[in-house]
Amino acid sequence: DRADPRADYLRAAVALDRVRAAGGTDPDLARRLADLGAGLDPGWVTVVADLAQPFRADWNGNAIFECPLDDLPLRAAVGLRGRVATFEGLPRVWDAGLAADLAVLGALPEETYCYGADKCQVHPFLADFDPTGRPDTAADVLRALGARDFASRYIDNLDVTRIDYPGYHPREEGGRPNDEIHNTFAAQYVFQHEQYVFQRDQDETGEPLSEDAGTHGVLKRAVVGGQLWYVLLHPRPHPYGGYLLSRYVMLFAVGRSLVGDRLIGVVTSQMCRNLCD
């Protein structure tokens, strides 16, 4: 009402959101919104497109992570604001770097989890990170994720700045879950880390792929020390067919932002690892 050029953008954004919430599309309105946004501060547009959106724990009627909050291995619900997955509360720190982090996450291509029989969506992820004044440790990362009951008999010290992949150890009957946190690119299963080459009259061979390429490379260049933490957490299991099973495991690939007190990265889910357990 005061002729602020951002007002038309906000009105168009709300109108388009209502159309989409009703299951419809409006290409003309979407183009108008893009045209209006092109003339505004890109940092402001980035924040409005994601964190200013309503928090949605489900998308198009389907839960992002299908289990009750009490079963999640986290202390808070994870949902979407725009395209970005985050916790229900808004970030505590709104600094100059927030728009830059959101621009990195918002530009990530839409893709699905790379390894496994299912095709789970990979969501850009952002969360607060409380600095300690010392180098970041695995315990700091798990604390920022709000991980509860992290359990691994193969990782005996979380107060370290790097952890090599401890190896896959299926959950033993009556034993502790094999949650994971490590920094070994070749042993993470969100992003492709090897290219299979089929040779005539020979078995397939795996050739390593660069961790500096693609989405993984974008994230690596946006975090402190170029170090991403790969985290695997089990939701609470329930009896099924004589076994205790979680419906899936949650997978994170996150690092501490170069420009603010935040974790940035991606989050997804996987069924195959749990079935192996």
PDB file of C-alpha atoms in Angstrom:
ATOM      1  CA  ASP A   1       0.000   0.000   0.000  1.00  0.00           C
ATOM      2  CA  ARG A   2       3.056   2.282   0.236  1.00  0.00           C
ATOM      3  CA  ALA A   3       4.283   1.558  -3.307  1.00  0.00           C
ATOM      4  CA  ASP A   4       7.164  -0.625  -2.115  1.00  0.00           C
ATOM      5  CA  PRO A   5       8.115  -2.686  -5.200  1.00  0.00           C
ATOM      6  CA  ARG A   6       8.384  -5.795  -3.021  1.00  0.00           C
ATOM      7  CA  ALA A   7       4.639  -5.640  -2.313  1.00  0.00           C
ATOM      8  CA  ASP A   8       3.621  -6.826  -5.791  1.00  0.00           C
ATOM      9  CA  TYR A   9       6.090  -9.695  -5.489  1.00  0.00           C
ATOM     10  CA  LEU A  10       4.632 -10.768  -2.145  1.00  0.00           C
ATOM     11  CA  ARG A  11       1.055 -10.559  -3.447  1.00  0.00           C
ATOM     12  CA  ALA A  12       1.962 -12.677  -6.469  1.00  0.00           C
ATOM     13  CA  ALA A  13       3.840 -15.170  -4.264  1.00  0.00           C
ATOM     14  CA  VAL A  14       0.845 -15.593  -1.954  1.00  0.00           C
ATOM     15  CA  ALA A  15      -1.536 -15.976  -4.897  1.00  0.00           C
ATOM     16  CA  LEU A  16       0.668 -18.625  -6.510  1.00  0.00           C
ATOM     17  CA  ASP A  17       1.039 -20.469  -3.216  1.00  0.00           C
ATOM     18  CA  ARG A  18      -2.754 -20.643  -2.888  1.00  0.00           C
ATOM     19  CA  VAL A  19      -3.042 -22.034  -6.422  1.00  0.00           C
ATOM     20  CA  ARG A  20      -0.439 -24.700  -5.717  1.00  0.00           C
ATOM     21  CA  ALA A  21      -1.934 -25.550  -2.315  1.00  0.00           C
ATOM     22  CA  ALA A  22      -5.190 -26.297  -4.138  1.00  0.00           C
ATOM     23  CA  GLY A  23      -3.322 -28.659  -6.474  1.00  0.00           C
ATOM     24  CA  GLY A  24      -3.381 -26.305  -9.470  1.00  0.00           C
ATOM     25  CA  THR A  25      -0.889 -24.502 -11.691  1.00  0.00           C
ATOM     26  CA  ASP A  26      -0.763 -20.999 -13.159  1.00  0.00           C
ATOM     27  CA  PRO A  27       2.176 -20.558 -15.596  1.00  0.00           C
ATOM     28  CA  ASP A  28       1.324 -16.918 -16.248  1.00  0.00           C
ATOM     29  CA  LEU A  29       1.384 -16.097 -12.534  1.00  0.00           C
ATOM     30  CA  ALA A  30       4.628 -18.043 -12.103  1.00  0.00           C
ATOM     31  CA  ARG A  31       6.227 -16.024 -14.921  1.00  0.00           C
ATOM     32  CA  ARG A  32       4.962 -12.765 -13.397  1.00  0.00           C
ATOM     33  CA  LEU A  33       6.480 -13.736 -10.051  1.00  0.00           C
ATOM     34  CA  ALA A  34       9.828 -14.485 -11.727  1.00  0.00           C
ATOM     35  CA  ASP A  35       9.750 -11.171 -13.602  1.00  0.00           C
ATOM     36  CA  LEU A  36       8.957  -9.231 -10.425  1.00  0.00           C
ATOM     37  CA  GLY A  37      11.719 -11.008  -8.537  1.00  0.00           C
ATOM     38  CA  ALA A  38      14.274 -10.195 -11.222  1.00  0.00           C
ATOM     39  CA  GLY A  39      14.074  -6.515 -10.297  1.00  0.00           C
ATOM     40  CA  LEU A  40      14.539  -6.999  -6.554  1.00  0.00           C
ATOM     41  CA  ASP A  41      17.442  -7.710  -4.227  1.00  0.00           C
ATOM     42  CA  PRO A  42      18.261 -11.382  -4.937  1.00  0.00           C
ATOM     43  CA  GLY A  43      19.142 -12.029  -1.281  1.00  0.00           C
ATOM     44  CA  TRP A  44      15.727 -10.820  -0.146  1.00  0.00           C
ATOM     45  CA  VAL A  45      13.992 -12.883  -2.848  1.00  0.00           C
ATOM     46  CA  THR A  46      15.939 -15.971  -1.760  1.00  0.00           C
ATOM     47  CA  VAL A  47      14.858 -15.597   1.879  1.00  0.00           C
ATOM     48  CA  VAL A  48      11.215 -15.008   0.897  1.00  0.00           C
ATOM     49  CA  ALA A  49      11.196 -18.004  -1.451  1.00  0.00           C
ATOM     50  CA  ASP A  50      12.327 -20.381   1.286  1.00  0.00           C
ATOM     51  CA  LEU A  51      12.445 -19.449   4.991  1.00  0.00           C
ATOM     52  CA  ALA A  52       9.502 -17.046   4.733  1.00  0.00           C
ATOM     53  CA  GLN A  53       7.284 -19.877   3.482  1.00  0.00           C
ATOM     54  CA  PRO A  54       4.997 -21.835   5.845  1.00  0.00           C
ATOM     55  CA  PHE A  55       6.562 -24.833   7.568  1.00  0.00           C
ATOM     56  CA  ARG A  56       5.188 -28.033   6.050  1.00  0.00           C
ATOM     57  CA  ALA A  57       5.908 -31.411   7.556  1.00  0.00           C
ATOM     58  CA  ASP A  58       4.117 -32.964   4.596  1.00  0.00           C
ATOM     59  CA  TRP A  59       4.090 -32.135   0.909  1.00  0.00           C
ATOM     60  CA  ASN A  60       1.122 -32.851  -1.344  1.00  0.00           C
ATOM     61  CA  GLY A  61      -0.392 -34.991   1.392  1.00  0.00           C
ATOM     62  CA  ASN A  62       2.669 -37.189   1.878  1.00  0.00           C
ATOM     63  CA  ALA A  63       4.874 -36.883   4.943  1.00  0.00           C
ATOM     64  CA  ILE A  64       8.469 -35.986   4.123  1.00  0.00           C
ATOM     65  CA  PHE A  65       9.655 -38.473   6.720  1.00  0.00           C
ATOM     66  CA  GLU A  66       6.831 -40.888   7.375  1.00  0.00           C
ATOM     67  CA  CYS A  67       6.779 -41.647  11.055  1.00  0.00           C
ATOM     68  CA  PRO A  68       5.506 -39.953  14.226  1.00  0.00           C
ATOM     69  CA  LEU A  69       7.752 -37.269  15.698  1.00  0.00           C
ATOM     70  CA  ASP A  70       8.349 -39.445  18.754  1.00  0.00           C
ATOM     71  CA  ASP A  71       9.892 -42.074  16.456  1.00  0.00           C
ATOM     72  CA  LEU A  72      12.250 -39.670  14.688  1.00  0.00           C
ATOM     73  CA  PRO A  73      15.889 -39.871  15.818  1.00  0.00           C
ATOM     74  CA  LEU A  74      15.782 -36.072  16.209  1.00  0.00           C
ATOM     75  CA  ARG A  75      14.454 -33.775  18.914  1.00  0.00           C
ATOM     76  CA  ALA A  76      12.440 -31.620  16.491  1.00  0.00           C
ATOM     77  CA  ALA A  77      10.288 -32.161  13.427  1.00  0.00           C
ATOM     78  CA  VAL A  78      11.914 -31.781  10.017  1.00  0.00           C
ATOM     79  CA  GLY A  79       9.868 -30.195   7.268  1.00  0.00           C
ATOM     80  CA  LEU A  80      10.090 -27.842   4.309  1.00  0.00           C
ATOM     81  CA  ARG A  81      10.079 -24.080   4.025  1.00  0.00           C
ATOM     82  CA  GLY A  82       9.984 -23.562   0.300  1.00  0.00           C
ATOM     83  CA  ARG A  83      12.478 -26.082  -1.063  1.00  0.00           C
ATOM     84  CA  VAL A  84      14.697 -26.084   2.022  1.00  0.00           C
ATOM     85  CA  ALA A  85      14.343 -28.727   4.727  1.00  0.00           C
ATOM     86  CA  THR A  86      14.804 -27.391   8.235  1.00  0.00           C
ATOM     87  CA  PHE A  87      13.462 -27.695  11.744  1.00  0.00           C
ATOM     88  CA  GLU A  88      10.094 -26.217  12.642  1.00  0.00           C
ATOM     89  CA  GLY A  89      11.498 -23.160  14.382  1.00  0.00           C
ATOM     90  CA  LEU A  90      13.062 -20.416  12.294  1.00  0.00           C
ATOM     91  CA  PRO A  91      16.864 -19.984  12.365  1.00  0.00           C
ATOM     92  CA  ARG A  92      18.064 -17.924  15.301  1.00  0.00           C
ATOM     93  CA  VAL A  93      20.772 -16.152  13.301  1.00  0.00           C
ATOM     94  CA  TRP A  94      19.669 -13.814  10.488  1.00  0.00           C
ATOM     95  CA  ASP A  95      22.974 -12.413   9.291  1.00  0.00           C
ATOM     96  CA  ALA A  96      24.330 -11.274   5.953  1.00  0.00           C
ATOM     97  CA  GLY A  97      25.451 -14.813   5.144  1.00  0.00           C
ATOM     98  CA  LEU A  98      21.993 -16.360   5.474  1.00  0.00           C
ATOM     99  CA  ALA A  99      20.863 -15.222   2.028  1.00  0.00           C
ATOM    100  CA  ALA A 100      24.140 -16.502   0.557  1.00  0.00           C
ATOM    101  CA  ASP A 101      23.630 -19.941   2.127  1.00  0.00           C
ATOM    102  CA  LEU A 102      20.032 -20.052   0.910  1.00  0.00           C
ATOM    103  CA  ALA A 103      21.193 -19.084  -2.577  1.00  0.00           C
ATOM    104  CA  VAL A 104      23.589 -22.056  -2.586  1.00  0.00           C
ATOM    105  CA  LEU A 105      20.884 -24.439  -1.362  1.00  0.00           C
ATOM    106  CA  GLY A 106      18.183 -23.015  -3.618  1.00  0.00           C
ATOM    107  CA  ALA A 107      20.365 -23.504  -6.698  1.00  0.00           C
ATOM    108  CA  LEU A 108      20.959 -27.214  -6.011  1.00  0.00           C
ATOM    109  CA  PRO A 109      19.314 -29.379  -8.673  1.00  0.00           C
ATOM    110  CA  GLU A 110      16.358 -31.540  -7.703  1.00  0.00           C
ATOM    111  CA  GLU A 111      17.648 -35.078  -7.400  1.00  0.00           C
ATOM    112  CA  THR A 112      17.021 -38.366  -5.679  1.00  0.00           C
ATOM    113  CA  TYR A 113      19.161 -40.452  -3.392  1.00  0.00           C
ATOM    114  CA  CYS A 114      21.792 -42.214  -5.514  1.00  0.00           C
ATOM    115  CA  TYR A 115      22.235 -45.696  -4.069  1.00  0.00           C
ATOM    116  CA  GLY A 116      19.507 -48.207  -3.262  1.00  0.00           C
ATOM    117  CA  ALA A 117      16.341 -49.687  -4.705  1.00  0.00           C
ATOM    118  CA  ASP A 118      14.090 -46.752  -3.814  1.00  0.00           C
ATOM    119  CA  LYS A 119      14.168 -43.195  -5.168  1.00  0.00           C
ATOM    120  CA  CYS A 120      13.934 -40.889  -2.159  1.00  0.00           C
ATOM    121  CA  GLN A 121      14.035 -37.128  -2.662  1.00  0.00           C
ATOM    122  CA  VAL A 122      17.180 -35.309  -1.554  1.00  0.00           C
ATOM    123  CA  HIS A 123      16.233 -32.040   0.167  1.00  0.00           C
ATOM    124  CA  PRO A 124      18.543 -29.038   0.682  1.00  0.00           C
ATOM    125  CA  PHE A 125      18.979 -28.662   4.460  1.00  0.00           C
ATOM    126  CA  LEU A 126      19.797 -25.840   6.874  1.00  0.00           C
ATOM    127  CA  ALA A 127      20.005 -25.723  10.693  1.00  0.00           C
ATOM    128  CA  ASP A 128      21.495 -23.543  13.421  1.00  0.00           C
ATOM    129  CA  PHE A 129      25.002 -24.344  14.651  1.00  0.00           C
ATOM    130  CA  ASP A 130      26.261 -23.119  18.027  1.00  0.00           C
ATOM    131  CA  PRO A 131      29.980 -22.269  17.761  1.00  0.00           C
ATOM    132  CA  THR A 132      32.272 -23.474  20.524  1.00  0.00           C
ATOM    133  CA  GLY A 133      35.411 -21.477  19.740  1.00  0.00           C
ATOM    134  CA  ARG A 134      37.351 -24.658  18.898  1.00  0.00           C
ATOM    135  CA  PRO A 135      37.444 -26.854  15.790  1.00  0.00           C
ATOM    136  CA  ASP A 136      34.102 -28.521  15.106  1.00  0.00           C
ATOM    137  CA  THR A 137      33.675 -32.133  16.180  1.00  0.00           C
ATOM    138  CA  ALA A 138      31.290 -34.961  15.373  1.00  0.00           C
ATOM    139  CA  ALA A 139      29.568 -34.326  18.696  1.00  0.00           C
ATOM    140  CA  ASP A 140      28.989 -30.679  17.693  1.00  0.00           C
ATOM    141  CA  VAL A 141      27.386 -31.760  14.415  1.00  0.00           C
ATOM    142  CA  LEU A 142      25.094 -34.278  16.111  1.00  0.00           C
ATOM    143  CA  ARG A 143      24.125 -31.625  18.654  1.00  0.00           C
ATOM    144  CA  ALA A 144      23.211 -29.188  15.874  1.00  0.00           C
ATOM    145  CA  LEU A 145      21.094 -31.887  14.223  1.00  0.00           C
ATOM    146  CA  GLY A 146      19.342 -32.566  17.512  1.00  0.00           C
ATOM    147  CA  ALA A 147      20.215 -36.248  17.218  1.00  0.00           C
ATOM    148  CA  ARG A 148      18.964 -38.240  20.166  1.00  0.00           C
ATOM    149  CA  ASP A 149      20.179 -41.647  21.277  1.00  0.00           C
ATOM    150  CA  PHE A 150      23.007 -41.822  18.731  1.00  0.00           C
ATOM    151  CA  ALA A 151      24.364 -45.332  19.144  1.00  0.00           C
ATOM    152  CA  SER A 152      27.336 -47.027  17.536  1.00  0.00           C
ATOM    153  CA  ARG A 153      29.627 -49.603  19.076  1.00  0.00           C
ATOM    154  CA  TYR A 154      32.121 -48.938  16.258  1.00  0.00           C
ATOM    155  CA  ILE A 155      32.607 -45.218  16.920  1.00  0.00           C
ATOM    156  CA  ASP A 156      33.892 -44.840  20.457  1.00  0.00           C
ATOM    157  CA  ASN A 157      34.796 -41.127  20.442  1.00  0.00           C
ATOM    158  CA  LEU A 158      32.678 -38.299  19.028  1.00  0.00           C
ATOM    159  CA  ASP A 159      34.876 -35.484  20.346  1.00  0.00           C
ATOM    160  CA  VAL A 160      37.101 -35.569  17.281  1.00  0.00           C
ATOM    161  CA  THR A 161      37.351 -33.356  14.192  1.00  0.00           C
ATOM    162  CA  ARG A 162      37.349 -36.208  11.669  1.00  0.00           C
ATOM    163  CA  ILE A 163      36.108 -39.811  11.606  1.00  0.00           C
ATOM    164  CA  ASP A 164      36.991 -42.350   8.934  1.00  0.00           C
ATOM    165  CA  TYR A 165      34.192 -44.664   7.836  1.00  0.00           C
ATOM    166  CA  PRO A 166      33.929 -47.359  10.532  1.00  0.00           C
ATOM    167  CA  GLY A 167      32.635 -50.032   8.110  1.00  0.00           C
ATOM    168  CA  TYR A 168      29.148 -51.396   7.759  1.00  0.00           C
ATOM    169  CA  HIS A 169      28.087 -53.668  10.599  1.00  0.00           C
ATOM    170  CA  PRO A 170      24.502 -54.946  10.480  1.00  0.00           C
ATOM    171  CA  ARG A 171      22.630 -54.547  13.689  1.00  0.00           C
ATOM    172  CA  GLU A 172      23.178 -57.579  15.868  1.00  0.00           C
ATOM    173  CA  GLU A 173      20.165 -59.192  17.496  1.00  0.00           C
ATOM    174  CA  GLY A 174      19.605 -57.449  20.786  1.00  0.00           C
ATOM    175  CA  GLY A 175      22.525 -55.133  20.050  1.00  0.00           C
ATOM    176  CA  ARG A 176      22.754 -51.404  19.589  1.00  0.00           C
ATOM    177  CA  PRO A 177      21.773 -49.778  16.282  1.00  0.00           C
ATOM    178  CA  ASN A 178      24.613 -49.030  13.894  1.00  0.00           C
ATOM    179  CA  ASP A 179      24.172 -45.263  13.600  1.00  0.00           C
ATOM    180  CA  GLU A 180      27.002 -43.592  11.693  1.00  0.00           C
ATOM    181  CA  ILE A 181      28.861 -40.305  11.404  1.00  0.00           C
ATOM    182  CA  HIS A 182      32.029 -40.051   9.303  1.00  0.00           C
ATOM    183  CA  ASN A 183      33.857 -38.016   6.628  1.00  0.00           C
ATOM    184  CA  THR A 184      34.724 -40.632   3.983  1.00  0.00           C
ATOM    185  CA  PHE A 185      33.260 -39.609   0.619  1.00  0.00           C
ATOM    186  CA  ALA A 186      33.721 -43.065  -0.911  1.00  0.00           C
ATOM    187  CA  ALA A 187      31.582 -44.607   1.833  1.00  0.00           C
ATOM    188  CA  GLN A 188      28.614 -42.211   1.759  1.00  0.00           C
ATOM    189  CA  TYR A 189      25.480 -43.202  -0.115  1.00  0.00           C
ATOM    190  CA  VAL A 190      23.644 -39.969  -0.837  1.00  0.00           C
ATOM    191  CA  PHE A 191      25.782 -38.962  -3.840  1.00  0.00           C
ATOM    192  CA  GLN A 192      27.318 -41.194  -6.472  1.00  0.00           C
ATOM    193  CA  HIS A 193      30.951 -41.853  -5.635  1.00  0.00           C
ATOM    194  CA  GLU A 194      31.973 -44.329  -8.321  1.00  0.00           C
ATOM    195  CA  GLN A 195      31.257 -44.831 -12.006  1.00  0.00           C
ATOM    196  CA  TYR A 196      30.658 -48.387 -13.147  1.00  0.00           C
ATOM    197  CA  VAL A 197      32.409 -49.255 -16.399  1.00  0.00           C
ATOM    198  CA  PHE A 198      31.282 -52.381 -18.260  1.00  0.00           C
ATOM    199  CA  GLN A 199      34.074 -54.068 -20.208  1.00  0.00           C
ATOM    200  CA  ARG A 200      33.540 -56.749 -22.808  1.00  0.00           C
ATOM    201  CA  ASP A 201      33.950 -60.276 -21.403  1.00  0.00           C
ATOM    202  CA  GLN A 202      34.851 -58.832 -18.021  1.00  0.00           C
ATOM    203  CA  ASP A 203      33.043 -58.005 -14.847  1.00  0.00           C
ATOM    204  CA  GLU A 204      32.087 -54.404 -14.238  1.00  0.00           C
ATOM    205  CA  THR A 205      34.700 -52.237 -12.574  1.00  0.00           C
ATOM    206  CA  GLY A 206      34.165 -49.215 -10.360  1.00  0.00           C
ATOM    207  CA  GLU A 207      36.099 -46.046 -11.111  1.00  0.00           C
ATOM    208  CA  PRO A 208      36.161 -43.376  -8.368  1.00  0.00           C
ATOM    209  CA  LEU A 209      34.368 -40.112  -9.078  1.00  0.00           C
ATOM    210  CA  SER A 210      35.605 -36.732  -7.892  1.00  0.00           C
ATOM    211  CA  GLU A 211      34.030 -35.446  -4.700  1.00  0.00           C
ATOM    212  CA  ASP A 212      34.542 -31.937  -6.114  1.00  0.00           C
ATOM    213  CA  ALA A 213      31.965 -32.483  -8.871  1.00  0.00           C
ATOM    214  CA  GLY A 214      28.210 -31.953  -8.966  1.00  0.00           C
ATOM    215  CA  THR A 215      26.051 -31.155  -5.944  1.00  0.00           C
ATOM    216  CA  HIS A 216      28.601 -32.646  -3.569  1.00  0.00           C
ATOM    217  CA  GLY A 217      31.281 -30.319  -4.900  1.00  0.00           C
ATOM    218  CA  VAL A 218      29.012 -27.284  -4.513  1.00  0.00           C
ATOM    219  CA  LEU A 219      28.383 -28.140  -0.867  1.00  0.00           C
ATOM    220  CA  LYS A 220      32.022 -28.952  -0.178  1.00  0.00           C
ATOM    221  CA  ARG A 221      33.067 -25.516  -1.413  1.00  0.00           C
ATOM    222  CA  ALA A 222      30.462 -23.835   0.811  1.00  0.00           C
ATOM    223  CA  VAL A 223      31.517 -25.379   4.162  1.00  0.00           C
ATOM    224  CA  VAL A 224      34.431 -24.892   6.554  1.00  0.00           C
ATOM    225  CA  GLY A 225      37.524 -26.815   5.541  1.00  0.00           C
ATOM    226  CA  GLY A 226      35.643 -28.393   2.647  1.00  0.00           C
ATOM    227  CA  GLN A 227      34.575 -31.087   5.107  1.00  0.00           C
ATOM    228  CA  LEU A 228      31.146 -32.708   4.978  1.00  0.00           C
ATOM    229  CA  TRP A 229      29.866 -35.011   7.681  1.00  0.00           C
ATOM    230  CA  TYR A 230      27.834 -38.050   6.561  1.00  0.00           C
ATOM    231  CA  VAL A 231      25.301 -39.001   9.210  1.00  0.00           C
ATOM    232  CA  LEU A 232      23.012 -42.057   9.300  1.00  0.00           C
ATOM    233  CA  LEU A 233      20.345 -42.220  12.009  1.00  0.00           C
ATOM    234  CA  HIS A 234      17.717 -44.877  12.742  1.00  0.00           C
ATOM    235  CA  PRO A 235      14.160 -43.892  13.693  1.00  0.00           C
ATOM    236  CA  ARG A 236      12.712 -45.870  16.574  1.00  0.00           C
ATOM    237  CA  PRO A 237      12.127 -49.495  15.478  1.00  0.00           C
ATOM    238  CA  HIS A 238       8.877 -51.408  15.918  1.00  0.00           C
ATOM    239  CA  PRO A 239       8.111 -55.168  15.865  1.00  0.00           C
ATOM    240  CA  TYR A 240       7.481 -56.546  12.392  1.00  0.00           C
ATOM    241  CA  GLY A 241       7.499 -60.233  11.439  1.00  0.00           C
ATOM    242  CA  GLY A 242       9.533 -61.202  14.475  1.00  0.00           C
ATOM    243  CA  TYR A 243      12.073 -58.400  13.933  1.00  0.00           C
ATOM    244  CA  LEU A 244      12.512 -54.899  15.254  1.00  0.00           C
ATOM    245  CA  LEU A 245      12.548 -52.641  12.198  1.00  0.00           C
ATOM    246  CA  SER A 246      12.643 -48.945  11.470  1.00  0.00           C
ATOM    247  CA  ARG A 247      10.771 -47.919   8.329  1.00  0.00           C
ATOM    248  CA  TYR A 248      13.926 -46.294   6.936  1.00  0.00           C
ATOM    249  CA  VAL A 249      17.119 -44.567   7.976  1.00  0.00           C
ATOM    250  CA  MET A 250      17.748 -40.826   7.724  1.00  0.00           C
ATOM    251  CA  LEU A 251      20.836 -39.662   5.850  1.00  0.00           C
ATOM    252  CA  PHE A 252      22.495 -36.249   6.143  1.00  0.00           C
ATOM    253  CA  ALA A 253      25.470 -34.770   4.318  1.00  0.00           C
ATOM    254  CA  VAL A 254      26.206 -31.510   6.139  1.00  0.00           C
ATOM    255  CA  GLY A 255      29.010 -29.121   7.006  1.00  0.00           C
ATOM    256  CA  ARG A 256      29.432 -25.825   8.838  1.00  0.00           C
ATOM    257  CA  SER A 257      28.729 -22.807   6.635  1.00  0.00           C
ATOM    258  CA  LEU A 258      31.607 -20.562   5.635  1.00  0.00           C
ATOM    259  CA  VAL A 259      29.477 -17.444   6.148  1.00  0.00           C
ATOM    260  CA  GLY A 260      27.421 -18.063   9.290  1.00  0.00           C
ATOM    261  CA  ASP A 261      26.712 -20.209  12.334  1.00  0.00           C
ATOM    262  CA  ARG A 262      24.746 -22.811  10.404  1.00  0.00           C
ATOM    263  CA  LEU A 263      24.895 -26.365   9.159  1.00  0.00           C
ATOM    264  CA  ILE A 264      24.106 -26.581   5.457  1.00  0.00           C
ATOM    265  CA  GLY A 265      23.830 -29.618   3.240  1.00  0.00           C
ATOM    266  CA  VAL A 266      21.174 -32.150   2.313  1.00  0.00           C
ATOM    267  CA  VAL A 267      18.908 -34.702   3.989  1.00  0.00           C
ATOM    268  CA  THR A 268      17.180 -37.778   2.589  1.00  0.00           C
ATOM    269  CA  SER A 269      16.066 -41.263   3.627  1.00  0.00           C
ATOM    270  CA  GLN A 270      16.890 -44.841   2.654  1.00  0.00           C
ATOM    271  CA  MET A 271      15.119 -48.148   3.088  1.00  0.00           C
ATOM    272  CA  CYS A 272      17.789 -50.596   1.922  1.00  0.00           C
ATOM    273  CA  ARG A 273      20.217 -50.166   4.796  1.00  0.00           C
ATOM    274  CA  ASN A 274      17.488 -50.845   7.310  1.00  0.00           C
ATOM    275  CA  LEU A 275      16.349 -53.986   5.487  1.00  0.00           C
ATOM    276  CA  CYS A 276      19.952 -55.249   5.590  1.00  0.00           C
ATOM    277  CA  ASP A 277      19.947 -54.618   9.329  1.00  0.00           C
TER     278      ASP A 277
END
